[in-house]
PDB file of C-alpha atoms in Angstrom:
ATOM      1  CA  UNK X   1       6.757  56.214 118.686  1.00  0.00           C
ATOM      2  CA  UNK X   2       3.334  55.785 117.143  1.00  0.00           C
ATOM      3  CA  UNK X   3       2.729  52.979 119.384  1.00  0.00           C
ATOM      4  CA  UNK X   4       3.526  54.538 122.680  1.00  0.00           C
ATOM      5  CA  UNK X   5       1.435  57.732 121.441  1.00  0.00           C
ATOM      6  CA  UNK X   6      -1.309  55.527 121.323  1.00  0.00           C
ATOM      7  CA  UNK X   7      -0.724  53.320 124.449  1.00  0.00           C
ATOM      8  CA  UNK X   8      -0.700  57.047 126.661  1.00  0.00           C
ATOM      9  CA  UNK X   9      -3.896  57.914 124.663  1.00  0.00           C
ATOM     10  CA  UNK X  10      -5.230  54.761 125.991  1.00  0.00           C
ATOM     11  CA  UNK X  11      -4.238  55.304 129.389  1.00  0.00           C
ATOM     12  CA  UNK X  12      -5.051  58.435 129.766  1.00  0.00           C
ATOM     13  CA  UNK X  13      -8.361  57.201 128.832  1.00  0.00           C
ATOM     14  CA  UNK X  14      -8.549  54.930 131.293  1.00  0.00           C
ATOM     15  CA  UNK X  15      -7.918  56.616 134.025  1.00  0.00           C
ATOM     16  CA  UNK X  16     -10.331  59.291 133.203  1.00  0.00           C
ATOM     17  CA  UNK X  17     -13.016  57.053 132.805  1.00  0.00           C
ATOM     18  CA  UNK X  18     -11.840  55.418 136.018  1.00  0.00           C
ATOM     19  CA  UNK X  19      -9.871  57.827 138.438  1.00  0.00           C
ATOM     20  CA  UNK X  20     -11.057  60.888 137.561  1.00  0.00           C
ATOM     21  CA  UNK X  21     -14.898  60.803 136.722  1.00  0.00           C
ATOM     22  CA  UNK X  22     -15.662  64.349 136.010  1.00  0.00           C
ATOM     23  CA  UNK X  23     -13.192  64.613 133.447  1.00  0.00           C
ATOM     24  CA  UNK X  24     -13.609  62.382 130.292  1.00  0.00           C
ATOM     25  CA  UNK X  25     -11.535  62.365 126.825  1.00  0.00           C
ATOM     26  CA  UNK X  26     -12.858  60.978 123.665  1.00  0.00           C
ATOM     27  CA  UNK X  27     -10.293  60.734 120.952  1.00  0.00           C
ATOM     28  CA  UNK X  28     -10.561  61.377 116.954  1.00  0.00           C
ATOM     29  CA  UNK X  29      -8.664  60.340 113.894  1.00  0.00           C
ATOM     30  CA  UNK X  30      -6.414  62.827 112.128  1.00  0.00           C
ATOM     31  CA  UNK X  31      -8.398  65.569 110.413  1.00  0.00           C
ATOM     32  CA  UNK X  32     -11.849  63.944 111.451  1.00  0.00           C
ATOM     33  CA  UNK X  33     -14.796  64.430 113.594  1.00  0.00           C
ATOM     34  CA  UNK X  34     -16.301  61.248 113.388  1.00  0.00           C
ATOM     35  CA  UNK X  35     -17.401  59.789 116.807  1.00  0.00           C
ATOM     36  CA  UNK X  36     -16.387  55.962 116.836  1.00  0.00           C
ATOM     37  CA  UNK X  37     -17.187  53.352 119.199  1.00  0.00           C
ATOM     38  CA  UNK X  38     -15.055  54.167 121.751  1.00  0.00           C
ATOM     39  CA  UNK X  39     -15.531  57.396 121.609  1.00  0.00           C
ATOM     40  CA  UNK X  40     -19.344  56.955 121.860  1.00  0.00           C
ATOM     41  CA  UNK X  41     -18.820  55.095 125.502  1.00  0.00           C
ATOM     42  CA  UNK X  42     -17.003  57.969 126.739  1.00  0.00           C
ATOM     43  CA  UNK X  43     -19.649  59.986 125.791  1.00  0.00           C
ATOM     44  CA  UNK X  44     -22.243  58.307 127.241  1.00  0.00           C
ATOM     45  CA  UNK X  45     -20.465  57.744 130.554  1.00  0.00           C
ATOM     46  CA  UNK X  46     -20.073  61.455 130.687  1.00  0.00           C
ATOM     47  CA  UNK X  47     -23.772  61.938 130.122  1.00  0.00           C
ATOM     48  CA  UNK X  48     -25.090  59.437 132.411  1.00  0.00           C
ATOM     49  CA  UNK X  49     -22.688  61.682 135.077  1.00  0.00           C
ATOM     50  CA  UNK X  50     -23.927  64.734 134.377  1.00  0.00           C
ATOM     51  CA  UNK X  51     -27.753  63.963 133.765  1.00  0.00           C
ATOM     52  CA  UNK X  52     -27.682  61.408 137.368  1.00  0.00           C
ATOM     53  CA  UNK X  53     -26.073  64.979 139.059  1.00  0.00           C
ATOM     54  CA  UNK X  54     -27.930  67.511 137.032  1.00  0.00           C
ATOM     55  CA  UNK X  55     -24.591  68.608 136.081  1.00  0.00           C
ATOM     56  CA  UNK X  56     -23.399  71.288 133.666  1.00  0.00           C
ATOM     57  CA  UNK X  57     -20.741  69.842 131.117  1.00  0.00           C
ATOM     58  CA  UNK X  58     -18.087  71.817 129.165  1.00  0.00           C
ATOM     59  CA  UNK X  59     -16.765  70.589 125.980  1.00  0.00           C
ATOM     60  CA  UNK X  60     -13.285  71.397 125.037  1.00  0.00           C
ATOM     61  CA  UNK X  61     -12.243  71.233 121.669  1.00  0.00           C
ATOM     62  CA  UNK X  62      -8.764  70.990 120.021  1.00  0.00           C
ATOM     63  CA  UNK X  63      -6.881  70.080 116.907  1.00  0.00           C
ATOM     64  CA  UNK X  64      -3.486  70.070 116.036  1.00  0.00           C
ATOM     65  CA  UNK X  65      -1.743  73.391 114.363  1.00  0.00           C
ATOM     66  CA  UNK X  66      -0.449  72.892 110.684  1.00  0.00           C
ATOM     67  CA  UNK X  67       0.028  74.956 107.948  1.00  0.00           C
ATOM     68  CA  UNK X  68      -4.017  76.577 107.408  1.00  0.00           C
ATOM     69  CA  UNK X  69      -4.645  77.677 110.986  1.00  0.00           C
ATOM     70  CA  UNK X  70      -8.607  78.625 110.190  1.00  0.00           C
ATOM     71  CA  UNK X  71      -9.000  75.147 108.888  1.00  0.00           C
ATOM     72  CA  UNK X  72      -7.512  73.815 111.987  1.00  0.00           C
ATOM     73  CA  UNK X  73      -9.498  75.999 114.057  1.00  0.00           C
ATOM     74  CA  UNK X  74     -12.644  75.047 112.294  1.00  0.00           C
ATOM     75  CA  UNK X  75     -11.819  71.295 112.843  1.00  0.00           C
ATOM     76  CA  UNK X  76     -11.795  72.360 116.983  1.00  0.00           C
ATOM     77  CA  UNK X  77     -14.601  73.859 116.996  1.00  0.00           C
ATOM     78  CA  UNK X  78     -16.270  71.149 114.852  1.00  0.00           C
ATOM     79  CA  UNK X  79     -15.021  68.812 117.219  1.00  0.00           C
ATOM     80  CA  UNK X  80     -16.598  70.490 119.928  1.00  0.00           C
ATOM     81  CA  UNK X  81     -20.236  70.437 118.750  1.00  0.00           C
ATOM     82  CA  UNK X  82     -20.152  67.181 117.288  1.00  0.00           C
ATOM     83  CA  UNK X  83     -19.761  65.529 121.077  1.00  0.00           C
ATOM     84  CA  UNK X  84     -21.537  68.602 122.622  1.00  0.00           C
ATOM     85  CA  UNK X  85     -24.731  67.391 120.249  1.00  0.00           C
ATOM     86  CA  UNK X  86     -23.946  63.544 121.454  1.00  0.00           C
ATOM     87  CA  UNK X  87     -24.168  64.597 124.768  1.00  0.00           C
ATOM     88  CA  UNK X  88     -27.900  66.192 124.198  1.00  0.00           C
ATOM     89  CA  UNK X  89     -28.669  63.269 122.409  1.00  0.00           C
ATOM     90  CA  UNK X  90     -27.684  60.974 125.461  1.00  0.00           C
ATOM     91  CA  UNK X  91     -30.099  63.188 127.813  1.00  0.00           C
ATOM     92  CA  UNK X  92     -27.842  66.472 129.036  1.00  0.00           C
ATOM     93  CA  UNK X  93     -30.448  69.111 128.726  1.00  0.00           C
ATOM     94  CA  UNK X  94     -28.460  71.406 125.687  1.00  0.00           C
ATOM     95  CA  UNK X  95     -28.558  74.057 128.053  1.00  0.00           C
ATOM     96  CA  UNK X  96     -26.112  72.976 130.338  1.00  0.00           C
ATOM     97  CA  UNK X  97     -23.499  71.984 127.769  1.00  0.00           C
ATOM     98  CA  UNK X  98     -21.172  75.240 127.059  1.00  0.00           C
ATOM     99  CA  UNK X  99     -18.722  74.676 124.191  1.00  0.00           C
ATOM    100  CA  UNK X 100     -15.164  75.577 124.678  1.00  0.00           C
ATOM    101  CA  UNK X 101     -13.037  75.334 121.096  1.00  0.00           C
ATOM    102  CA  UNK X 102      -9.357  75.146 121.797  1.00  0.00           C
ATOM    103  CA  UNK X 103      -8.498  75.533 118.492  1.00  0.00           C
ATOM    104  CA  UNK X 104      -4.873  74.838 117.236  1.00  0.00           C
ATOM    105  CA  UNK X 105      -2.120  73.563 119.276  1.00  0.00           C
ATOM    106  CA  UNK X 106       1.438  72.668 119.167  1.00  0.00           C
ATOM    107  CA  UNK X 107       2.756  72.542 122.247  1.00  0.00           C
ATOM    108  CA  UNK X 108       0.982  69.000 123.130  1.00  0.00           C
ATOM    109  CA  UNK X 109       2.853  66.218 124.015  1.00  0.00           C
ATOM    110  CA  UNK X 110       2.078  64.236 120.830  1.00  0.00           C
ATOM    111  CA  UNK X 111      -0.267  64.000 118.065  1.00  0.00           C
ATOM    112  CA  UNK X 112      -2.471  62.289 119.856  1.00  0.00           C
ATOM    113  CA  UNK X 113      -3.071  64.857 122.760  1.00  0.00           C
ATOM    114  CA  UNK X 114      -4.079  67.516 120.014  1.00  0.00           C
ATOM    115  CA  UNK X 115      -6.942  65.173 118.215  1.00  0.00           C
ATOM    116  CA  UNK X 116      -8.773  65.276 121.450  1.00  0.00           C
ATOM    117  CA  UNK X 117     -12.637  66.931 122.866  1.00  0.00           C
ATOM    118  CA  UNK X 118     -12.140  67.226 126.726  1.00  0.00           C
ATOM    119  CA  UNK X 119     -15.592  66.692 128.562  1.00  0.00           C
ATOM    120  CA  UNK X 120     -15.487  67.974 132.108  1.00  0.00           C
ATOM    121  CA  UNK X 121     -18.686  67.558 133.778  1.00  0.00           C
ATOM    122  CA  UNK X 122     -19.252  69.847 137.005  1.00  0.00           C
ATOM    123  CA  UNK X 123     -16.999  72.209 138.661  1.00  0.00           C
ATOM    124  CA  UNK X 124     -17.909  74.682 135.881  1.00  0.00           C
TER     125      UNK X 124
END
């Protein structure tokens, strides 16, 4: 099950990177809001797309819901700012970035869904 989690992660990212370029997904690990290496490609994709179109970018945070619903909330939100500062560092002026916490879900198809930022760039 963990597997096929991770293989719809994948291909999800994959074919926003690909078919969908305003819309981009960078992934964490459980209870984190580090920014690997993967997750630092998305991000720059989505920032060389919104600073080539002068574009403004909302970042969408979520985490999954568990027992301490603030803490949760606070990882979202956490989430949220730590790609929303990557994209100023890649060149989106900070004023064009709006943050969007989704805080806690548990309706998502999967654990992996829920340990997501969602970067949409235009169409705001």
């Amino acid at each position: 099950m963990r597997r096929l989690s991770l293989f719809l992660g994948l291909g999800l990212l994959t074919g926003c990177a690909g078919g969908h370029p305003g819309k981009y997904i960078v992934f964490f690990t459980q209870n984190s809001v580090q920014i690997d290496a993967p997750a630092q490609t998305v991000i720059s994709q989505a920032a060389q797309r919104a600073v080539a179109h002068h574009a403004t970018v909302r970042v969408e945070g979520y985490a999954a819901a568990s027992h301490d619903l603030s803490a949760d909330e606070l990882l979202a939100i956490d989430r949220a700012k730590i790609v929303a500062r990557q994209l100023a560092v890649d060149g989106v002026d900070a004023a064009r970035i709006r943050q969007q916490p989704r805080g806690p879900v548990n309706n998502e198809d999967g654990a992996l869904a829920s340990r997501r930022v969602e970067i949409v760039v235009g169409g705001n």
